[in-house]
Amino acid sequence: MSKREDITYFGAGPAALPTEVLQQSAHALVNYEGTGLGLAEHSHRSHHAARILNDAKQNLAFFLDVPDNYEVLFMQGGGSGEFSAVVYNMVGAWVTRKQNAILEHLGVNSEEEADPDELLAKLKQAVENELKLDYLITGSWSLKAYQEATRLLGPEHTNVVTDSRTLNGGSFGKIADESTWNFSKDPTFIYYCDNETVDGVEFPKFPETLAPNKDGLGPIVVADMSSNILSRRIPVENFGLIFFGAQKNLGPAGVTVVIIKESFLPPATPQPSPALMRKLGLPIPPVVLSYETIAKNNSLYNTLSIFDVYVAGEVLKRLIANFPDRIDGQEKLAAQKAEIIYTALEEHPDIYRVVPDKTVRSRMNICFRVTMTEDVEGSEKEFIRLAEQRGLTGLKGHRSVGGIRASNYNSISLDGALRLAAFLREYANH
């Protein structure tokens, strides 16, 4: 039987959590702050829950340097739920903006002053000719997001800006040069996944093509950061919306976080009525995926898992305590660990083949094949077996692509990265 301290878990998610956080959370699960009830038993509308939620929001904003004009929402549904929620909400915001532009063009101050038939006709024309969602497909998760948008709106309203498979023989592993990207004329938003867990591909930095100009104006950018959030500094102000599941670097599976610019929420941008969306032939979000509803109710419209938020909050407190320079300190450590592992792999090119191109290698999900024999799968099974004997677990690649995947999330210590690097060298020389 293994002891927790003997294991370094490299699984892609749910990821390992800091032992100290788990120990404190275990106590809270049984008896929270001497109340005689475990935290999972307290009402999500209690003052305990409100304090936990507000503290987690504030600490997340503090650690990431989130600007004041952004709202932090805690939701459910995971990243896959956000594939849909992003479409529902951001298309609704686009309809509101488009309607306001039409009203201004018509020279009236409100919807009530306009001819309803004329307004509806112009809106329908705008939907038909102008509504377009742009997707950068660089891995399995951005592909799934694009497919969901196409399912909800139809292919006539989605555009592939770039598809990495065209560069790499039908497989993911590269990102095309930005000069080749094919944007729509005025997209509703531009979507990308910052780190692809399955394929080991990460954008090395925020794409220059998407950056705002000197006046602060630019495209509306939406990003999935589920697997690299809290691992490096990000220019939050460049995004309209960022979302991420908690289960990689923040906490257990069960909560999803959305960081959204307030200009996409009421009162700045109220969602159009369901009646109008039906007339336009556009989808209406389930109420639990409505950013407007979640924001109005401080993330407590329905029963949020406060215990999961509590764990995430404790992770954030630990990060703040361990890194006085906040996200910059964690970024340095993440890069150091990744460099240690990649260096060990590169020392033995006859034994290991790193899957993605060097220019886009993920710091979070290090994907490689064991190629020392023609029987690659057999070699990889042996590699995993020997690694597990040394307490290095969770190294099996995603079922869709196979291979080995070492997920270098924040929970992996420097010592854990060194242990894996030592085993890589040992295996190569055995």
Short mmCIF file of C-alpha atoms in Angstrom, two decimals:
data_model
loop_
_atom_site.label_atom_id
_atom_site.label_comp_id
_atom_site.label_asym_id
_atom_site.label_seq_id
_atom_site.Cartn_x
_atom_site.Cartn_y
_atom_site.Cartn_z
CA MET A 1 0.00 0.00 0.00
CA SER A 2 1.40 3.38 -1.03
CA LYS A 3 1.66 6.36 1.26
CA ARG A 4 0.70 9.77 -0.06
CA GLU A 5 4.21 11.14 0.48
CA ASP A 6 5.66 8.37 -1.70
CA ILE A 7 3.61 9.32 -4.77
CA THR A 8 4.12 12.05 -7.35
CA TYR A 9 0.97 12.11 -9.43
CA PHE A 10 1.29 13.43 -12.99
CA GLY A 11 -2.33 12.82 -14.04
CA ALA A 12 -3.95 15.35 -16.36
CA GLY A 13 -6.96 15.98 -14.16
CA PRO A 14 -8.41 15.92 -11.70
CA ALA A 15 -4.92 16.83 -10.53
CA ALA A 16 -3.32 16.28 -7.16
CA LEU A 17 -3.99 18.89 -4.48
CA PRO A 18 -1.60 20.15 -1.78
CA THR A 19 -1.64 17.73 1.14
CA GLU A 20 -1.94 20.56 3.68
CA VAL A 21 -5.04 21.85 1.91
CA LEU A 22 -6.60 18.40 1.85
CA GLN A 23 -5.94 17.87 5.55
CA GLN A 24 -7.55 21.18 6.48
CA SER A 25 -10.44 20.54 4.10
CA ALA A 26 -11.01 17.08 5.57
CA HIS A 27 -11.52 18.66 8.98
CA ALA A 28 -13.87 21.27 7.50
CA LEU A 29 -15.84 18.51 5.81
CA VAL A 30 -16.57 16.92 9.21
CA ASN A 31 -16.97 19.98 11.44
CA TYR A 32 -16.57 23.45 9.95
CA GLU A 33 -15.35 26.06 12.43
CA GLY A 34 -16.95 24.34 15.39
CA THR A 35 -20.48 24.54 13.98
CA GLY A 36 -21.10 20.82 14.43
CA LEU A 37 -21.82 20.51 10.71
CA GLY A 38 -19.50 19.73 7.86
CA LEU A 39 -19.06 22.37 5.19
CA ALA A 40 -20.82 20.25 2.57
CA GLU A 41 -23.88 20.33 4.85
CA HIS A 42 -24.09 24.11 5.29
CA SER A 43 -26.53 26.04 3.15
CA HIS A 44 -25.05 27.75 0.13
CA ARG A 45 -26.99 30.81 1.27
CA SER A 46 -25.46 30.88 4.75
CA HIS A 47 -23.08 33.60 5.90
CA HIS A 48 -20.33 30.94 5.95
CA ALA A 49 -20.85 30.26 2.27
CA ALA A 50 -20.95 33.95 1.36
CA ARG A 51 -17.65 34.60 3.15
CA ILE A 52 -15.94 31.60 1.53
CA LEU A 53 -17.14 32.59 -1.93
CA ASN A 54 -16.23 36.27 -1.60
CA ASP A 55 -12.79 35.47 -0.17
CA ALA A 56 -12.08 33.07 -3.03
CA LYS A 57 -13.09 35.68 -5.61
CA GLN A 58 -10.96 38.37 -4.01
CA ASN A 59 -7.91 36.13 -3.65
CA LEU A 60 -8.17 34.90 -7.22
CA ALA A 61 -8.37 38.48 -8.49
CA PHE A 62 -5.45 39.47 -6.26
CA PHE A 63 -3.18 36.60 -7.31
CA LEU A 64 -3.87 37.05 -11.03
CA ASP A 65 -4.01 40.88 -11.00
CA VAL A 66 -7.54 40.90 -12.43
CA PRO A 67 -8.59 44.50 -13.23
CA ASP A 68 -11.44 46.04 -11.28
CA ASN A 69 -13.72 46.17 -14.33
CA TYR A 70 -13.98 42.36 -14.47
CA GLU A 71 -16.39 40.08 -12.64
CA VAL A 72 -15.45 36.66 -11.27
CA LEU A 73 -18.21 34.05 -11.49
CA PHE A 74 -18.23 30.57 -9.96
CA MET A 75 -20.38 28.21 -12.02
CA GLN A 76 -21.02 24.53 -12.72
CA GLY A 77 -20.89 22.49 -15.90
CA GLY A 78 -17.14 22.32 -16.40
CA GLY A 79 -15.24 23.49 -19.45
CA SER A 80 -17.61 21.60 -21.73
CA GLY A 81 -20.53 23.55 -20.26
CA GLU A 82 -18.64 26.76 -21.04
CA PHE A 83 -18.28 25.75 -24.69
CA SER A 84 -22.04 26.31 -24.83
CA ALA A 85 -22.33 29.14 -22.30
CA VAL A 86 -19.82 31.28 -24.19
CA VAL A 87 -21.88 30.98 -27.37
CA TYR A 88 -25.20 31.64 -25.68
CA ASN A 89 -24.05 34.68 -23.71
CA MET A 90 -21.65 36.33 -26.12
CA VAL A 91 -24.07 36.00 -29.04
CA GLY A 92 -26.75 37.56 -26.84
CA ALA A 93 -24.39 40.44 -26.02
CA TRP A 94 -23.71 40.84 -29.75
CA VAL A 95 -27.46 41.07 -30.48
CA THR A 96 -27.83 43.81 -27.87
CA ARG A 97 -24.91 45.78 -29.29
CA LYS A 98 -26.19 45.32 -32.84
CA GLN A 99 -29.68 46.44 -31.86
CA ASN A 100 -28.29 49.58 -30.22
CA ALA A 101 -26.28 50.35 -33.36
CA ILE A 102 -29.40 49.94 -35.53
CA LEU A 103 -31.43 52.19 -33.23
CA GLU A 104 -28.72 54.84 -33.44
CA HIS A 105 -28.70 54.55 -37.24
CA LEU A 106 -32.49 54.94 -37.27
CA GLY A 107 -32.17 58.08 -35.15
CA VAL A 108 -34.24 56.81 -32.20
CA ASN A 109 -33.31 56.53 -28.53
CA SER A 110 -35.02 53.29 -27.56
CA GLU A 111 -36.60 50.12 -28.87
CA GLU A 112 -40.04 51.51 -28.01
CA GLU A 113 -39.55 54.45 -30.37
CA ALA A 114 -38.58 52.28 -33.36
CA ASP A 115 -40.87 50.59 -35.82
CA PRO A 116 -40.83 47.00 -34.52
CA ASP A 117 -41.08 45.37 -37.93
CA GLU A 118 -38.28 47.48 -39.37
CA LEU A 119 -36.05 46.86 -36.34
CA LEU A 120 -36.64 43.11 -36.46
CA ALA A 121 -35.99 42.98 -40.20
CA LYS A 122 -32.67 44.80 -39.81
CA LEU A 123 -31.65 42.56 -36.91
CA LYS A 124 -32.44 39.44 -38.92
CA GLN A 125 -30.38 40.80 -41.79
CA ALA A 126 -27.47 41.45 -39.41
CA VAL A 127 -27.69 37.92 -38.00
CA GLU A 128 -27.72 36.43 -41.48
CA ASN A 129 -24.86 38.52 -42.87
CA GLU A 130 -22.69 39.52 -39.92
CA LEU A 131 -22.91 37.03 -37.04
CA LYS A 132 -19.68 35.04 -37.12
CA LEU A 133 -17.71 33.28 -34.37
CA ASP A 134 -14.00 32.75 -35.01
CA TYR A 135 -12.17 29.70 -33.63
CA LEU A 136 -8.49 28.83 -33.52
CA ILE A 137 -8.33 25.03 -33.60
CA THR A 138 -5.02 23.99 -32.08
CA GLY A 139 -5.97 20.80 -30.23
CA SER A 140 -8.74 18.50 -29.09
CA TRP A 141 -10.45 20.95 -26.74
CA SER A 142 -10.62 23.92 -29.08
CA LEU A 143 -11.95 21.52 -31.71
CA LYS A 144 -14.72 20.42 -29.34
CA ALA A 145 -15.57 24.05 -28.58
CA TYR A 146 -15.80 24.84 -32.30
CA GLN A 147 -17.99 21.79 -32.89
CA GLU A 148 -20.36 22.87 -30.12
CA ALA A 149 -20.64 26.39 -31.53
CA THR A 150 -21.40 24.94 -34.95
CA ARG A 151 -24.01 22.62 -33.43
CA LEU A 152 -25.75 25.52 -31.68
CA LEU A 153 -25.60 28.12 -34.46
CA GLY A 154 -24.93 26.27 -37.70
CA PRO A 155 -21.76 26.24 -39.82
CA GLU A 156 -22.73 29.48 -41.55
CA HIS A 157 -22.03 31.35 -38.31
CA THR A 158 -18.66 29.80 -37.39
CA ASN A 159 -15.25 30.32 -38.94
CA VAL A 160 -12.01 28.36 -38.56
CA VAL A 161 -9.22 30.91 -38.23
CA THR A 162 -6.56 28.20 -38.27
CA ASP A 163 -6.52 24.41 -37.95
CA SER A 164 -3.20 23.00 -36.75
CA ARG A 165 -3.90 19.60 -38.25
CA THR A 166 -3.27 21.02 -41.74
CA LEU A 167 0.35 21.68 -40.74
CA ASN A 168 1.11 18.35 -39.14
CA GLY A 169 -0.15 15.51 -41.28
CA GLY A 170 -3.62 15.51 -39.77
CA SER A 171 -2.44 15.58 -36.15
CA PHE A 172 -2.16 18.40 -33.64
CA GLY A 173 1.25 19.55 -32.48
CA LYS A 174 1.92 22.91 -34.12
CA ILE A 175 0.39 26.38 -34.30
CA ALA A 176 0.44 28.19 -37.64
CA ASP A 177 2.19 31.53 -37.98
CA GLU A 178 -0.22 34.36 -37.18
CA SER A 179 0.28 35.83 -40.65
CA THR A 180 -1.68 32.87 -42.06
CA TRP A 181 -4.69 33.20 -39.76
CA ASN A 182 -7.98 33.82 -41.54
CA PHE A 183 -10.26 36.04 -39.45
CA SER A 184 -13.82 37.03 -40.21
CA LYS A 185 -14.45 40.68 -41.09
CA ASP A 186 -15.87 41.64 -37.69
CA PRO A 187 -16.19 38.49 -35.55
CA THR A 188 -18.54 38.30 -32.60
CA PHE A 189 -15.57 36.92 -30.70
CA ILE A 190 -12.30 35.09 -31.33
CA TYR A 191 -11.87 31.90 -29.34
CA TYR A 192 -8.78 29.90 -28.48
CA CYS A 193 -7.61 27.34 -25.93
CA ASP A 194 -4.42 28.58 -24.27
CA ASN A 195 -3.18 25.10 -23.36
CA GLU A 196 -4.29 21.83 -24.94
CA THR A 197 -4.02 19.05 -22.36
CA VAL A 198 -4.43 16.15 -24.80
CA ASP A 199 -1.89 17.30 -27.35
CA GLY A 200 0.67 19.09 -25.19
CA VAL A 201 0.40 22.38 -27.10
CA GLU A 202 0.48 25.77 -25.38
CA PHE A 203 0.49 29.27 -26.81
CA PRO A 204 3.88 30.69 -25.79
CA LYS A 205 2.31 34.11 -25.22
CA PHE A 206 -0.80 36.13 -25.97
CA PRO A 207 -1.16 36.26 -29.78
CA GLU A 208 0.02 39.62 -31.10
CA THR A 209 -2.70 39.61 -33.76
CA LEU A 210 -5.36 39.72 -31.03
CA ALA A 211 -3.78 42.51 -28.97
CA PRO A 212 -5.64 45.83 -28.63
CA ASN A 213 -4.30 48.87 -30.43
CA LYS A 214 -2.83 51.97 -28.78
CA ASP A 215 -6.36 53.22 -28.09
CA GLY A 216 -7.18 50.04 -26.21
CA LEU A 217 -9.50 48.78 -28.94
CA GLY A 218 -9.29 45.27 -30.29
CA PRO A 219 -11.27 42.11 -30.97
CA ILE A 220 -13.35 40.41 -28.30
CA VAL A 221 -11.15 37.51 -27.22
CA VAL A 222 -12.42 34.44 -25.36
CA ALA A 223 -10.00 31.88 -23.94
CA ASP A 224 -10.21 28.49 -22.30
CA MET A 225 -7.44 28.40 -19.68
CA SER A 226 -8.58 25.32 -17.80
CA SER A 227 -5.18 23.65 -17.69
CA ASN A 228 -2.69 26.49 -17.33
CA ILE A 229 -4.50 29.09 -15.24
CA LEU A 230 -2.51 30.23 -12.17
CA SER A 231 0.72 29.07 -13.80
CA ARG A 232 1.77 32.29 -15.56
CA ARG A 233 0.89 35.94 -15.87
CA ILE A 234 -1.82 36.71 -18.40
CA PRO A 235 -2.94 40.10 -19.77
CA VAL A 236 -6.48 39.82 -18.45
CA GLU A 237 -7.33 43.24 -19.87
CA ASN A 238 -6.90 41.83 -23.40
CA PHE A 239 -9.78 39.39 -22.94
CA GLY A 240 -13.51 39.75 -22.99
CA LEU A 241 -13.84 36.46 -21.15
CA ILE A 242 -11.64 33.74 -19.67
CA PHE A 243 -12.95 30.48 -18.26
CA PHE A 244 -11.39 27.47 -16.58
CA GLY A 245 -12.35 24.33 -14.75
CA ALA A 246 -10.94 24.16 -11.24
CA GLN A 247 -9.56 20.64 -11.41
CA LYS A 248 -6.08 21.31 -12.77
CA ASN A 249 -4.48 24.10 -10.74
CA LEU A 250 -7.21 25.46 -8.47
CA GLY A 251 -9.20 22.76 -6.73
CA PRO A 252 -11.34 19.64 -7.15
CA ALA A 253 -13.69 19.04 -10.05
CA GLY A 254 -17.11 20.59 -9.50
CA VAL A 255 -16.73 24.32 -10.03
CA THR A 256 -15.87 26.35 -13.11
CA VAL A 257 -14.63 29.93 -13.01
CA VAL A 258 -15.49 32.68 -15.48
CA ILE A 259 -13.64 36.00 -15.52
CA ILE A 260 -15.72 38.35 -17.67
CA LYS A 261 -15.45 42.02 -18.52
CA GLU A 262 -18.27 43.94 -16.89
CA SER A 263 -19.13 45.62 -20.18
CA PHE A 264 -20.67 42.32 -21.30
CA LEU A 265 -22.98 42.21 -18.27
CA PRO A 266 -25.93 44.35 -17.22
CA PRO A 267 -26.40 47.23 -16.91
CA ALA A 268 -23.86 47.89 -19.67
CA THR A 269 -25.08 45.06 -21.89
CA PRO A 270 -28.35 43.39 -20.86
CA GLN A 271 -29.19 40.14 -22.60
CA PRO A 272 -31.93 40.35 -25.23
CA SER A 273 -35.30 38.90 -24.35
CA PRO A 274 -35.98 35.22 -25.08
CA ALA A 275 -38.82 36.35 -27.36
CA LEU A 276 -36.44 38.37 -29.52
CA MET A 277 -33.88 35.56 -29.67
CA ARG A 278 -36.60 33.15 -30.81
CA LYS A 279 -37.67 35.55 -33.56
CA LEU A 280 -34.05 35.75 -34.70
CA GLY A 281 -33.71 31.96 -34.69
CA LEU A 282 -30.90 32.09 -32.11
CA PRO A 283 -30.44 29.78 -29.10
CA ILE A 284 -31.48 30.85 -25.60
CA PRO A 285 -29.22 29.78 -22.70
CA PRO A 286 -30.45 27.57 -19.90
CA VAL A 287 -30.77 29.84 -16.90
CA VAL A 288 -27.91 28.09 -15.04
CA LEU A 289 -25.57 29.01 -17.92
CA SER A 290 -26.65 32.64 -18.05
CA TYR A 291 -23.80 34.93 -16.98
CA GLU A 292 -26.34 37.67 -16.29
CA THR A 293 -28.24 35.41 -13.88
CA ILE A 294 -25.12 34.09 -12.17
CA ALA A 295 -23.66 37.59 -11.75
CA LYS A 296 -26.91 39.03 -10.35
CA ASN A 297 -26.99 36.27 -7.74
CA ASN A 298 -23.32 36.41 -6.73
CA SER A 299 -22.80 32.91 -8.20
CA LEU A 300 -25.53 31.51 -5.92
CA TYR A 301 -28.54 31.25 -8.22
CA ASN A 302 -28.63 27.51 -7.59
CA THR A 303 -26.81 25.25 -5.14
CA LEU A 304 -23.14 25.87 -5.75
CA SER A 305 -20.71 23.37 -4.21
CA ILE A 306 -19.35 25.58 -1.47
CA PHE A 307 -17.02 22.85 -0.27
CA ASP A 308 -15.30 22.85 -3.66
CA VAL A 309 -15.05 26.65 -3.52
CA TYR A 310 -13.58 26.33 -0.03
CA VAL A 311 -10.85 23.99 -1.27
CA ALA A 312 -10.08 26.35 -4.15
CA GLY A 313 -9.94 29.24 -1.69
CA GLU A 314 -7.45 27.40 0.49
CA VAL A 315 -5.28 26.66 -2.55
CA LEU A 316 -5.30 30.37 -3.36
CA LYS A 317 -4.37 31.33 0.21
CA ARG A 318 -1.46 28.91 0.04
CA LEU A 319 -0.29 30.33 -3.29
CA ILE A 320 -0.40 33.87 -1.92
CA ALA A 321 1.55 32.82 1.18
CA ASN A 322 4.18 30.88 -0.80
CA PHE A 323 4.73 33.46 -3.54
CA PRO A 324 5.15 37.03 -2.28
CA ASP A 325 5.47 38.10 -5.93
CA ARG A 326 2.22 36.23 -6.62
CA ILE A 327 1.71 34.89 -10.14
CA ASP A 328 5.22 35.84 -11.26
CA GLY A 329 6.74 33.53 -8.66
CA GLN A 330 4.54 30.61 -9.66
CA GLU A 331 5.37 31.25 -13.32
CA LYS A 332 9.10 31.01 -12.63
CA LEU A 333 8.64 27.72 -10.81
CA ALA A 334 6.42 26.25 -13.54
CA ALA A 335 8.99 27.13 -16.20
CA GLN A 336 11.82 25.70 -14.12
CA LYS A 337 10.04 22.37 -13.65
CA ALA A 338 9.17 22.10 -17.33
CA GLU A 339 12.75 22.86 -18.33
CA ILE A 340 14.03 20.12 -16.04
CA ILE A 341 11.77 17.50 -17.61
CA TYR A 342 12.24 18.59 -21.23
CA THR A 343 16.03 18.68 -20.79
CA ALA A 344 16.04 15.08 -19.63
CA LEU A 345 13.93 14.05 -22.63
CA GLU A 346 16.12 15.92 -25.11
CA GLU A 347 19.28 14.26 -23.78
CA HIS A 348 18.04 10.95 -25.21
CA PRO A 349 16.51 11.57 -28.67
CA ASP A 350 16.99 7.89 -29.55
CA ILE A 351 14.75 6.90 -26.62
CA TYR A 352 12.16 9.67 -26.40
CA ARG A 353 10.29 11.77 -28.96
CA VAL A 354 8.54 14.87 -27.70
CA VAL A 355 5.26 15.10 -29.62
CA PRO A 356 4.55 18.83 -30.17
CA ASP A 357 6.84 21.21 -31.99
CA LYS A 358 9.40 22.86 -29.72
CA THR A 359 7.95 26.32 -30.34
CA VAL A 360 4.61 25.41 -28.74
CA ARG A 361 5.52 22.81 -26.13
CA SER A 362 3.24 22.98 -23.13
CA ARG A 363 4.73 23.67 -19.72
CA MET A 364 1.71 21.94 -18.18
CA ASN A 365 1.27 18.75 -20.23
CA ILE A 366 4.52 17.22 -21.44
CA CYS A 367 3.61 14.69 -24.13
CA PHE A 368 6.15 12.25 -25.55
CA ARG A 369 6.58 8.77 -26.99
CA VAL A 370 9.05 6.07 -25.96
CA THR A 371 10.65 5.04 -29.25
CA MET A 372 13.58 2.89 -28.18
CA THR A 373 12.12 -0.15 -29.96
CA GLU A 374 9.77 -0.71 -32.87
CA ASP A 375 7.18 -1.84 -30.34
CA VAL A 376 6.40 1.67 -29.08
CA GLU A 377 3.29 0.65 -27.15
CA GLY A 378 5.15 -2.19 -25.48
CA SER A 379 7.99 0.14 -24.50
CA GLU A 380 5.53 2.64 -23.08
CA LYS A 381 3.76 0.01 -20.99
CA GLU A 382 7.12 -1.01 -19.56
CA PHE A 383 8.02 2.64 -18.95
CA ILE A 384 4.78 3.24 -17.05
CA ARG A 385 5.21 0.03 -15.02
CA LEU A 386 8.71 0.93 -13.91
CA ALA A 387 7.73 4.54 -13.21
CA GLU A 388 4.88 3.43 -10.96
CA GLN A 389 7.30 1.24 -9.00
CA ARG A 390 9.14 4.47 -8.20
CA GLY A 391 6.00 6.34 -7.17
CA LEU A 392 5.67 8.27 -10.44
CA THR A 393 2.03 7.75 -11.40
CA GLY A 394 -0.58 9.12 -13.81
CA LEU A 395 1.78 9.13 -16.81
CA LYS A 396 -0.42 7.37 -19.34
CA GLY A 397 -1.34 9.58 -22.31
CA HIS A 398 -4.88 10.47 -23.29
CA ARG A 399 -6.80 7.52 -24.71
CA SER A 400 -7.29 9.31 -28.04
CA VAL A 401 -3.57 9.73 -28.77
CA GLY A 402 -1.72 7.30 -26.50
CA GLY A 403 1.87 7.86 -25.49
CA ILE A 404 3.12 9.34 -22.23
CA ARG A 405 1.89 12.56 -20.67
CA ALA A 406 3.45 14.16 -17.60
CA SER A 407 1.17 16.89 -16.35
CA ASN A 408 3.29 19.51 -14.64
CA TYR A 409 0.57 21.34 -12.76
CA ASN A 410 1.22 23.61 -9.79
CA SER A 411 0.81 20.69 -7.39
CA ILE A 412 3.95 19.05 -8.81
CA SER A 413 6.84 20.12 -6.60
CA LEU A 414 10.33 20.92 -7.82
CA ASP A 415 11.44 17.68 -6.21
CA GLY A 416 8.73 15.82 -8.15
CA ALA A 417 10.04 17.22 -11.44
CA LEU A 418 13.58 16.23 -10.47
CA ARG A 419 12.43 12.71 -9.61
CA LEU A 420 10.80 12.30 -13.01
CA ALA A 421 13.88 13.67 -14.80
CA ALA A 422 16.08 11.23 -12.88
CA PHE A 423 13.84 8.34 -13.90
CA LEU A 424 13.87 9.44 -17.55
CA ARG A 425 17.66 9.26 -17.51
CA GLU A 426 17.66 5.97 -15.63
CA TYR A 427 15.21 4.37 -18.04
CA ALA A 428 17.14 5.60 -21.07
CA ASN A 429 20.32 4.02 -19.75
CA HIS A 430 18.90 0.74 -18.45
#
